[in-house]
PDB file of N, CA and C in Angstrom:
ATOM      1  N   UNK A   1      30.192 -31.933  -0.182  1.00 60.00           N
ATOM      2  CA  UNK A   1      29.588 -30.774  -0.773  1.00 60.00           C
ATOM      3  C   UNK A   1      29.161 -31.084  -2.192  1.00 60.00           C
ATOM      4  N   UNK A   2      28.223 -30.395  -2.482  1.00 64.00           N
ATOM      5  CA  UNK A   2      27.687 -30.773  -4.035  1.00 64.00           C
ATOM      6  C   UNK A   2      28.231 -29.466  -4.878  1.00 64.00           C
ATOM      7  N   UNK A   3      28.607 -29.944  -5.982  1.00 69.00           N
ATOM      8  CA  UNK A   3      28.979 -29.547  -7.219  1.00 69.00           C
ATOM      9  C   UNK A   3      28.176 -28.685  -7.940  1.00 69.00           C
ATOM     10  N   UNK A   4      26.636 -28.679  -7.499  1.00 65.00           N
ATOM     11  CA  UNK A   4      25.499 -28.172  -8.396  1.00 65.00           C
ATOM     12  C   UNK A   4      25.730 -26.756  -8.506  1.00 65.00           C
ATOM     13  N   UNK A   5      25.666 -26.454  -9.584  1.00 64.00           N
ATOM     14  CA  UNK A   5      25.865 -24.898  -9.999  1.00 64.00           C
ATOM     15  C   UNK A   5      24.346 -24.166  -9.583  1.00 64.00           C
ATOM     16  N   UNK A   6      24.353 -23.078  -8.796  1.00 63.00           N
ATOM     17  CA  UNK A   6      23.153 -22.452  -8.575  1.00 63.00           C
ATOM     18  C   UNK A   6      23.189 -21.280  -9.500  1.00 63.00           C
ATOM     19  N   UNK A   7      21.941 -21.157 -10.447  1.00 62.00           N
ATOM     20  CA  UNK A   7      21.466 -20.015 -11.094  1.00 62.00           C
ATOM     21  C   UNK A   7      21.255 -18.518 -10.017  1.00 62.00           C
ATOM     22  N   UNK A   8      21.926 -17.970 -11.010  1.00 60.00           N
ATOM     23  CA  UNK A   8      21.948 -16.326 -10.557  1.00 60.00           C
ATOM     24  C   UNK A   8      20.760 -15.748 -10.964  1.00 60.00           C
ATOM     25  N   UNK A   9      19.747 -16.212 -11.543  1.00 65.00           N
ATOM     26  CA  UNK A   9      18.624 -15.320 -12.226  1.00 65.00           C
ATOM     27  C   UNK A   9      17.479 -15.419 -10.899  1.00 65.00           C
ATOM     28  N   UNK A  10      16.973 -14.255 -10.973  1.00 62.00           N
ATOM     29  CA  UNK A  10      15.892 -14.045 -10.274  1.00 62.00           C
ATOM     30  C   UNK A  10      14.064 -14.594 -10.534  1.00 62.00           C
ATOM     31  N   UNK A  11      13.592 -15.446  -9.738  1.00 62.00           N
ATOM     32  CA  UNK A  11      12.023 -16.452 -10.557  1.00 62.00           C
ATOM     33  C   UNK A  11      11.220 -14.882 -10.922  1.00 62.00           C
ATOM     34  N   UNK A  12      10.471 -15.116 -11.798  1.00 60.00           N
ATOM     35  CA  UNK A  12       9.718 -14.254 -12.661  1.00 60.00           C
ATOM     36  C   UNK A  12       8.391 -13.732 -11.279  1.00 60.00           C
ATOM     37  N   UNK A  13       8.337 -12.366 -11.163  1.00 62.00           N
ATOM     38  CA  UNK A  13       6.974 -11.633 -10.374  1.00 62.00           C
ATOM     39  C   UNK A  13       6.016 -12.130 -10.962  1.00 62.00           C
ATOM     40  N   UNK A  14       5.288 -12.374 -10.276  1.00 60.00           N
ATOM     41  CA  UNK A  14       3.792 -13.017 -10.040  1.00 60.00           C
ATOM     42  C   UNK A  14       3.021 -12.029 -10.737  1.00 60.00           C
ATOM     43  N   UNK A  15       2.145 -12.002 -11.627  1.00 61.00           N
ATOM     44  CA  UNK A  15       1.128 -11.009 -12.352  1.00 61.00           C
ATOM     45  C   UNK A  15       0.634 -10.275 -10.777  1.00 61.00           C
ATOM     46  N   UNK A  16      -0.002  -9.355 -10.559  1.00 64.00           N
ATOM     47  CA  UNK A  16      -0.764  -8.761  -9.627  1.00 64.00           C
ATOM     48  C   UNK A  16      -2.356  -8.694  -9.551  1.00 64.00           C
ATOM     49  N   UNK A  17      -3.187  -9.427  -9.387  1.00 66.00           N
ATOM     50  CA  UNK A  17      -4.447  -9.338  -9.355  1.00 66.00           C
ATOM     51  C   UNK A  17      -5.234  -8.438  -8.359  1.00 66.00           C
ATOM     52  N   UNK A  18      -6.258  -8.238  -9.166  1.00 63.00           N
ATOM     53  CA  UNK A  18      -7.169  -6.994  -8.877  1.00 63.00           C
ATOM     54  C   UNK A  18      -8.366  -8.227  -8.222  1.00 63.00           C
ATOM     55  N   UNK A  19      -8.656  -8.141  -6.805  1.00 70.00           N
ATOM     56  CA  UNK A  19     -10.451  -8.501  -6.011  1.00 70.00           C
ATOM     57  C   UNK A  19     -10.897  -7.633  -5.994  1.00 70.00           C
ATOM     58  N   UNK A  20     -11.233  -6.619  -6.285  1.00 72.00           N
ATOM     59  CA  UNK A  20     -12.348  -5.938  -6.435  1.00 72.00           C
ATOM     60  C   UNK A  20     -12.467  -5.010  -5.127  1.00 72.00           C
ATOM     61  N   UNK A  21     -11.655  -4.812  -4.376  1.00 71.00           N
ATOM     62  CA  UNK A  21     -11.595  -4.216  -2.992  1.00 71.00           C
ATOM     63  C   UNK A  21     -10.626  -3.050  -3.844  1.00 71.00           C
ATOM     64  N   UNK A  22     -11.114  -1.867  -3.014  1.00 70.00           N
ATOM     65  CA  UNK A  22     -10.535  -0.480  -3.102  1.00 70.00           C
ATOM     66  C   UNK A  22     -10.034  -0.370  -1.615  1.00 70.00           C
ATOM     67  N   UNK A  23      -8.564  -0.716  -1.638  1.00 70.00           N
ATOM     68  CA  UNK A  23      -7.951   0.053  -0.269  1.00 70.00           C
ATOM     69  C   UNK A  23      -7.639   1.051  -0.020  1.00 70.00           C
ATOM     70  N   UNK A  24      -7.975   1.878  -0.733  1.00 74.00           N
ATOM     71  CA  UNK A  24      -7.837   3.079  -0.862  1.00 74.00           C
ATOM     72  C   UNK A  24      -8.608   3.990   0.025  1.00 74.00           C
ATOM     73  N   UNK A  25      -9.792   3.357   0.120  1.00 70.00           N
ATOM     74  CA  UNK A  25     -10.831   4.296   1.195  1.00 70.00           C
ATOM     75  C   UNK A  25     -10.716   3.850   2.994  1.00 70.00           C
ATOM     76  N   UNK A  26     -10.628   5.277   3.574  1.00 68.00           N
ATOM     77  CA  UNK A  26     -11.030   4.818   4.805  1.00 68.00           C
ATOM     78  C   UNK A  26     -11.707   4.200   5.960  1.00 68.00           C
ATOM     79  N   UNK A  27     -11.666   3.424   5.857  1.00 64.00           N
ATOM     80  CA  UNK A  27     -13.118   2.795   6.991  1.00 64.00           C
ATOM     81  C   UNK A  27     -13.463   3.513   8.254  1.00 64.00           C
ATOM     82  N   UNK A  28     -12.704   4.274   8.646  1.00 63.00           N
ATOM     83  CA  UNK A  28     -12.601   4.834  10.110  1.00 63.00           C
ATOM     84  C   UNK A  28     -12.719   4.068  11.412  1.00 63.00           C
ATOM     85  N   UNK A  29     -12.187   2.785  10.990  1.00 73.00           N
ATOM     86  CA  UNK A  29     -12.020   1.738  12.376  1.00 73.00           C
ATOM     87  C   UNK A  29     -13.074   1.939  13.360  1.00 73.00           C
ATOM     88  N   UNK A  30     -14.492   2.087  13.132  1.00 74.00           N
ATOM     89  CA  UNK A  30     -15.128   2.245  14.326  1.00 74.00           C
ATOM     90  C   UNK A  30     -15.110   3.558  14.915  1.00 74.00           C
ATOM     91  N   UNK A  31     -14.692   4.088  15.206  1.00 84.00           N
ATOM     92  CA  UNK A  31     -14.187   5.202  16.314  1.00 84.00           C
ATOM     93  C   UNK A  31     -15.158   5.756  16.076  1.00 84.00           C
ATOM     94  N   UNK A  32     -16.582   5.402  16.859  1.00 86.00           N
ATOM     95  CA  UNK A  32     -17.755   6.152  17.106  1.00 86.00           C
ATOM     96  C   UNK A  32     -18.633   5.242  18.528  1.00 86.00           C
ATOM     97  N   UNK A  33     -19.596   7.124  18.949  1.00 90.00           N
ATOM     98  CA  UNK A  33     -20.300   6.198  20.293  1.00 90.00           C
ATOM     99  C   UNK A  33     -20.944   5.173  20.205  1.00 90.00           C
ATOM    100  N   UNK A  34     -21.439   4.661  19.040  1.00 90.00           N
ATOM    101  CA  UNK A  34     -22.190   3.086  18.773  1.00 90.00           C
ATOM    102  C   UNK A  34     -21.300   2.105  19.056  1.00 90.00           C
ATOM    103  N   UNK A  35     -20.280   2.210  18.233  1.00 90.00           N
ATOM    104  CA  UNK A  35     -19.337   1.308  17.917  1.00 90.00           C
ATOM    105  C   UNK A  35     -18.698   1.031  19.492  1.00 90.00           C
ATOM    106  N   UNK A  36     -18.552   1.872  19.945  1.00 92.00           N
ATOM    107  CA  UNK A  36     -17.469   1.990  21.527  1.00 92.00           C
ATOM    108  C   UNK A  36     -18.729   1.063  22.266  1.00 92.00           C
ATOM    109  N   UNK A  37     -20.002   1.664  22.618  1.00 94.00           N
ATOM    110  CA  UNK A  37     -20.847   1.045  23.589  1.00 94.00           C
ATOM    111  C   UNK A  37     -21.035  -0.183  22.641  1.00 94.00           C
ATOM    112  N   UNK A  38     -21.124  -0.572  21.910  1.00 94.00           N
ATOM    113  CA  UNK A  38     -21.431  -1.783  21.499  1.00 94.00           C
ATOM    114  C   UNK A  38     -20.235  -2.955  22.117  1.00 94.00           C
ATOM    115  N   UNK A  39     -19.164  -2.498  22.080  1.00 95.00           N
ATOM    116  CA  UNK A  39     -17.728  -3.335  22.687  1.00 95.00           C
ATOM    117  C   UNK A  39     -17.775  -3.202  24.007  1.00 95.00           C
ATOM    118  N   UNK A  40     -18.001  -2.110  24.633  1.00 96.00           N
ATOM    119  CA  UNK A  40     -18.183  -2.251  25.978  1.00 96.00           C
ATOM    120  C   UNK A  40     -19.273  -3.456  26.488  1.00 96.00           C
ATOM    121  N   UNK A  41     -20.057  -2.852  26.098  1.00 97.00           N
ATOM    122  CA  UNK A  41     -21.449  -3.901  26.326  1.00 97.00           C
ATOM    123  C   UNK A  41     -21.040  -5.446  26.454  1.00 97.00           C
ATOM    124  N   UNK A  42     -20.610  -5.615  25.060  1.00 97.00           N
ATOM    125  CA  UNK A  42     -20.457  -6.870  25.044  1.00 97.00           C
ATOM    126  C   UNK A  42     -19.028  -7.606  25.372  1.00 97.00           C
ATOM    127  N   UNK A  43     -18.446  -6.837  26.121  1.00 97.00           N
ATOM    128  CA  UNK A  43     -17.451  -7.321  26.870  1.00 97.00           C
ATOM    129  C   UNK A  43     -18.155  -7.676  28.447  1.00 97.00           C
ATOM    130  N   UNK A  44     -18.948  -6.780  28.661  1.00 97.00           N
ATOM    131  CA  UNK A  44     -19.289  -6.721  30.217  1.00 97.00           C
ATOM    132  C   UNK A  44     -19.960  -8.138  30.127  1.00 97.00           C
ATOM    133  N   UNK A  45     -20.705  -8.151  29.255  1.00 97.00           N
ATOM    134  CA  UNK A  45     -21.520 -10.035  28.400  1.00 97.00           C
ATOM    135  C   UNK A  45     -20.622 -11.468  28.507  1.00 97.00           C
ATOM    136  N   UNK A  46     -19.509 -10.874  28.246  1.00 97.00           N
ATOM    137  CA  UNK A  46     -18.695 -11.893  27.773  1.00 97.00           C
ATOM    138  C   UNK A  46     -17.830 -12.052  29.056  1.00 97.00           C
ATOM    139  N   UNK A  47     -17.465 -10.867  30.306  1.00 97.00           N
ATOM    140  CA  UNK A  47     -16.916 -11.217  31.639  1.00 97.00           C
ATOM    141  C   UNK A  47     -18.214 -12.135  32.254  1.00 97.00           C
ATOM    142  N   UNK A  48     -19.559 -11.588  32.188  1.00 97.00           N
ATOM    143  CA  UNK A  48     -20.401 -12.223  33.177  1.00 97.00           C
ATOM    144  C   UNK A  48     -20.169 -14.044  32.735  1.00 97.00           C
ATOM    145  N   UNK A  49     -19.977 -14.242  31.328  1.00 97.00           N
ATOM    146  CA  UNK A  49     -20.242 -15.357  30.708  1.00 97.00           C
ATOM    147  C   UNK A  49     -19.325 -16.262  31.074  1.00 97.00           C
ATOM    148  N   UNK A  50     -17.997 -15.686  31.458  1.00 97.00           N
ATOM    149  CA  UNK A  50     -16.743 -16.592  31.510  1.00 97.00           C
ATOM    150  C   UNK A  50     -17.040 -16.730  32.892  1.00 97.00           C
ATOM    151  N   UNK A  51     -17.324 -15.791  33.732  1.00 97.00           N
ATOM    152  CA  UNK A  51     -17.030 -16.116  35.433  1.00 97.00           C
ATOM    153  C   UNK A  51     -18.532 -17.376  35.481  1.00 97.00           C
ATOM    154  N   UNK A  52     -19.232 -17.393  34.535  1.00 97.00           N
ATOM    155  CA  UNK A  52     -20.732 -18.375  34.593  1.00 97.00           C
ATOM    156  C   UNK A  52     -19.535 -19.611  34.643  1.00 97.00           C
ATOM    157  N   UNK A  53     -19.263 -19.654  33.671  1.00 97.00           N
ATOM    158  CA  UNK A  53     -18.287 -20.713  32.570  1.00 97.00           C
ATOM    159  C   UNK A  53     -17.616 -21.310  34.172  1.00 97.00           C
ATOM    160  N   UNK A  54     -16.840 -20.669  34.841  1.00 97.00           N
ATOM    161  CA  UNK A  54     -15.492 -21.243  35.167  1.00 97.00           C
ATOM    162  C   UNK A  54     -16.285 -21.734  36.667  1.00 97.00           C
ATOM    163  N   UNK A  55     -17.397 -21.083  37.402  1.00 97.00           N
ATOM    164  CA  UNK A  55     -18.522 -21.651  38.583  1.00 97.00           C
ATOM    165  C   UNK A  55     -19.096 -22.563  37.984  1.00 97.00           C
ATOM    166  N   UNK A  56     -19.400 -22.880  36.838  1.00 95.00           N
ATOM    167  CA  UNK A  56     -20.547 -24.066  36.348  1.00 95.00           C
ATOM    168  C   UNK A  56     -21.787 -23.459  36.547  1.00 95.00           C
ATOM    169  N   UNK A  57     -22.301 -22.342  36.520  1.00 96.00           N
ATOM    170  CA  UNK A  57     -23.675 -22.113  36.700  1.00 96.00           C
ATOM    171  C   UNK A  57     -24.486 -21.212  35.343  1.00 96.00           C
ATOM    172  N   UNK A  58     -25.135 -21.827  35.047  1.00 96.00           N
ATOM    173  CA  UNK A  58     -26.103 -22.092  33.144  1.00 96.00           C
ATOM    174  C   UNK A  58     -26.588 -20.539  33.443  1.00 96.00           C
ATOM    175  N   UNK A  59     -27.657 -20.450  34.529  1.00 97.00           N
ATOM    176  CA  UNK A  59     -28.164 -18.935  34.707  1.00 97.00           C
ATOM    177  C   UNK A  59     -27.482 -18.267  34.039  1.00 97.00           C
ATOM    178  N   UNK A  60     -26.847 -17.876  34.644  1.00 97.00           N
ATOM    179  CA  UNK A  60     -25.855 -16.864  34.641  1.00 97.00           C
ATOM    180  C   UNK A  60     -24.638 -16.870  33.570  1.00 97.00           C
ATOM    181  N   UNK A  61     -24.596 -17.878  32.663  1.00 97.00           N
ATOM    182  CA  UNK A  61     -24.075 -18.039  31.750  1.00 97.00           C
ATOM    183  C   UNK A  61     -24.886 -17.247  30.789  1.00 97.00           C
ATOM    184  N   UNK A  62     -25.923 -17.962  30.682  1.00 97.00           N
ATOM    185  CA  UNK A  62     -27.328 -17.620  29.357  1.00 97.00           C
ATOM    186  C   UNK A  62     -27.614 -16.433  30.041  1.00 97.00           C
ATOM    187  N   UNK A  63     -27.370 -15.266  30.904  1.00 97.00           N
ATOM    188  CA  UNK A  63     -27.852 -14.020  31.203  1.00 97.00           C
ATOM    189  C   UNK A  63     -26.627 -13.089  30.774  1.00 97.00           C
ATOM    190  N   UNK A  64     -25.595 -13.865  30.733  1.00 97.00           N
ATOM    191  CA  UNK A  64     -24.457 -13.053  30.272  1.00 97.00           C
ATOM    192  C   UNK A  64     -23.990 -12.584  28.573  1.00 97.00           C
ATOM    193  N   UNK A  65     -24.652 -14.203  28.344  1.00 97.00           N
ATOM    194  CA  UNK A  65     -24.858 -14.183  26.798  1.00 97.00           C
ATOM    195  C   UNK A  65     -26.016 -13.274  26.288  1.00 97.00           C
ATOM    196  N   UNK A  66     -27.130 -13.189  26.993  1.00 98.00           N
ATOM    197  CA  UNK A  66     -28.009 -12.397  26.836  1.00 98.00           C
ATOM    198  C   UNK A  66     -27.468 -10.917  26.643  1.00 98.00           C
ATOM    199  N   UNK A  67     -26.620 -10.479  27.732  1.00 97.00           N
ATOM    200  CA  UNK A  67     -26.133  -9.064  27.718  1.00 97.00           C
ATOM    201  C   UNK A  67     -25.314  -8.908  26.464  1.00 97.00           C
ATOM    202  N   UNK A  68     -24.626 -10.030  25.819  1.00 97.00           N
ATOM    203  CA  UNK A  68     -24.057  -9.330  24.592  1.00 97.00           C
ATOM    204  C   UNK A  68     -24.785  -9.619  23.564  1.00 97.00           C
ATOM    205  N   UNK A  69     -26.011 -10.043  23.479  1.00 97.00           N
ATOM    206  CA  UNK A  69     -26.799  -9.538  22.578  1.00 97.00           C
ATOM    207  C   UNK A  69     -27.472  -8.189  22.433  1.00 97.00           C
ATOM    208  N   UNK A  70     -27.487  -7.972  23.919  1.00 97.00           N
ATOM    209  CA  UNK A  70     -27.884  -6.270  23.862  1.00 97.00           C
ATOM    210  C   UNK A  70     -27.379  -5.360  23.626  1.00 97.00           C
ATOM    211  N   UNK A  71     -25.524  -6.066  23.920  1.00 96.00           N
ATOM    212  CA  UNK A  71     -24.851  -4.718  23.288  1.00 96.00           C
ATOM    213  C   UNK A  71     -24.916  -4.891  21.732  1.00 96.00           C
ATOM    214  N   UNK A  72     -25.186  -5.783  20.643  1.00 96.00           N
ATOM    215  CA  UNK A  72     -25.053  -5.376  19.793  1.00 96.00           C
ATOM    216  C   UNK A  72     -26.365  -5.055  18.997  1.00 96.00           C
ATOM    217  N   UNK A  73     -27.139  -5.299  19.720  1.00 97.00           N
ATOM    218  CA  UNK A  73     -28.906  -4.592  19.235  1.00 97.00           C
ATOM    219  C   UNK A  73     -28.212  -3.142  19.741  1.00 97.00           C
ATOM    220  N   UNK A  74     -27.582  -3.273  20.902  1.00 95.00           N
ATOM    221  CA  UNK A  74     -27.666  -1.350  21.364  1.00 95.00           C
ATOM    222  C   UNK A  74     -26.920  -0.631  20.093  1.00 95.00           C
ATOM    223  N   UNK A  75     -25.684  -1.314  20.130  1.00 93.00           N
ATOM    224  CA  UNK A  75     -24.860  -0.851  18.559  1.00 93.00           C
ATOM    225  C   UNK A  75     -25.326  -0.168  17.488  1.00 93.00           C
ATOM    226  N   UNK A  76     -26.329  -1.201  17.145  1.00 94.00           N
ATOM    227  CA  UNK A  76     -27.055  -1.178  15.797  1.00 94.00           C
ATOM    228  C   UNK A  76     -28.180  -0.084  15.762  1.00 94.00           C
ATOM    229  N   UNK A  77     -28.480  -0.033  17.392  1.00 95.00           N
ATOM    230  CA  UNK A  77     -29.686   0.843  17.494  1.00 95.00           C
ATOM    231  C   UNK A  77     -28.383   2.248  17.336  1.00 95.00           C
ATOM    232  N   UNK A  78     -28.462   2.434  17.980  1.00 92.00           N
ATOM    233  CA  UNK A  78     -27.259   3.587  18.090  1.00 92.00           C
ATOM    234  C   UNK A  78     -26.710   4.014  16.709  1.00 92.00           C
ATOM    235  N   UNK A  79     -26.287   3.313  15.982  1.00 90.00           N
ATOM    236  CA  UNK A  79     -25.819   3.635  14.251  1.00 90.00           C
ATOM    237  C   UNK A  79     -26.662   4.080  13.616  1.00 90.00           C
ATOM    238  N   UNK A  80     -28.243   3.585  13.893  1.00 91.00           N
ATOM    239  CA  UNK A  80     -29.078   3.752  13.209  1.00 91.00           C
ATOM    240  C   UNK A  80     -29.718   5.239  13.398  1.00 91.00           C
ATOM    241  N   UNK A  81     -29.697   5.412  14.541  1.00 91.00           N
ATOM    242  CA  UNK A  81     -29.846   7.066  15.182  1.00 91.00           C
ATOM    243  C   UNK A  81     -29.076   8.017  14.929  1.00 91.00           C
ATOM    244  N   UNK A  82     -28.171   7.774  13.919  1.00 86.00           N
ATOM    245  CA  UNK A  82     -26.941   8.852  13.742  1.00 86.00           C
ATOM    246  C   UNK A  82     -25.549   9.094  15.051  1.00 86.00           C
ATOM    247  N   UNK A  83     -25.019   7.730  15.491  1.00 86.00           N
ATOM    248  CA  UNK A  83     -23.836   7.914  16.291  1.00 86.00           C
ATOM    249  C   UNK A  83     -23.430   6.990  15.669  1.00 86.00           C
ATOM    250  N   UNK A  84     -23.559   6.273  14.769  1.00 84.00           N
ATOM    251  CA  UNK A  84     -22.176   5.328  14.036  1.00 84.00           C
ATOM    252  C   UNK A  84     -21.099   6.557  13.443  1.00 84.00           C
ATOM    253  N   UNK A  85     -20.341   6.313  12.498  1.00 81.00           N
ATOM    254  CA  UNK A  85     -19.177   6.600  11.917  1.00 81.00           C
ATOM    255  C   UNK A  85     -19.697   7.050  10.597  1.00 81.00           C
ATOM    256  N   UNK A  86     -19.609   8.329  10.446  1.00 78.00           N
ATOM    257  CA  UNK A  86     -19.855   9.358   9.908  1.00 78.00           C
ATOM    258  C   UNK A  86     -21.801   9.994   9.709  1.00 78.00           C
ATOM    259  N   UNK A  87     -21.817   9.217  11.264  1.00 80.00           N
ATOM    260  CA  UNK A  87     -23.425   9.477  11.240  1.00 80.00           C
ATOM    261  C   UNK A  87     -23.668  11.027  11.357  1.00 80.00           C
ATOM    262  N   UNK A  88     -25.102  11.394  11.202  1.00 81.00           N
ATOM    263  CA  UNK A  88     -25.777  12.860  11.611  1.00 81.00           C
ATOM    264  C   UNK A  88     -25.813  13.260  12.788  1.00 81.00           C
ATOM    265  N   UNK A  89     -25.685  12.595  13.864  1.00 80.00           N
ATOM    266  CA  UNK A  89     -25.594  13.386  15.033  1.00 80.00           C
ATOM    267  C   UNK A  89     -24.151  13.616  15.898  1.00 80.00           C
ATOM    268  N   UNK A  90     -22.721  12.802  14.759  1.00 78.00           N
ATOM    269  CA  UNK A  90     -21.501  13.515  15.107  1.00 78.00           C
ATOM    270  C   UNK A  90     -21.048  14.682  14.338  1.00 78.00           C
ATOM    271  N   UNK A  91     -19.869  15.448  14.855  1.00 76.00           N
ATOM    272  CA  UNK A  91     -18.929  16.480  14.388  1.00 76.00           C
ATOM    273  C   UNK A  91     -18.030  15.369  13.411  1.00 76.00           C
ATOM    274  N   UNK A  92     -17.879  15.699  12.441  1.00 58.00           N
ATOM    275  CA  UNK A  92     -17.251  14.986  11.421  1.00 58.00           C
ATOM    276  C   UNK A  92     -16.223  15.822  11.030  1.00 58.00           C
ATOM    277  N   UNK A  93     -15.366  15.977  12.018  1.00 54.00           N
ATOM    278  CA  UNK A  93     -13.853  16.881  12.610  1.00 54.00           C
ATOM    279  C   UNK A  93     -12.961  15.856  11.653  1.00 54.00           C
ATOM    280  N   UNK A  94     -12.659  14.842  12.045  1.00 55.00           N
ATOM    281  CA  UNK A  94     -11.494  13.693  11.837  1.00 55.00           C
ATOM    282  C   UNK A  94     -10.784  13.599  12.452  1.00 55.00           C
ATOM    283  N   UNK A  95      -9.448  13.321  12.499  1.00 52.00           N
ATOM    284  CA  UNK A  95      -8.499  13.004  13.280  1.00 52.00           C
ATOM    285  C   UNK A  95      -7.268  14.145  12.739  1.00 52.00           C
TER     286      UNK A  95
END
């Protein structure tokens, strides 16, 4: 066993730095019809893509990949129309 005396003092807190991010505000995680069909979409993209993947067949790979590009053009279209998250054409109820 060693002899070494261990200090009782506690190492000095780290200053706290400020990035420039306010966590303070809500993002509202998505939880809108853009946001939802956009994940759907591009999940349905990303099943066609894997079952391409695991047959070996390119078609149907690159048609699957195709579909999740549409879900996120649909997304974007959709946000842009007032169904994103805190758009004009929802009830802005909350939770």
């Amino acid at each position: 066993m060693s002899k070494a005396t261990v200090s009782g003092t506690k190492p000095a807190a780290a200053p706290k730095t400020h990035h420039g991010i306010d966590h303070s505000i809500d993002l509202g995680h998505g939880n809108s019809p853009a946001a939802w069909t956009c994940v759907i979409v591009m999940l349905i993209g990303a099943l066609i893509a894997s079952i391409a993947f695991v047959i070996a067949n390119t078609p149907i790979f690159v048609a699957g990949a195709a579909v999740m590009v549409l879900g996120l053009l649909a997304g974007y279209i959709m946000r842009k129309a007032g169904y994103g998250v805190g758009g004009s054409k929802l009830k802005n109820v909350g939770h």
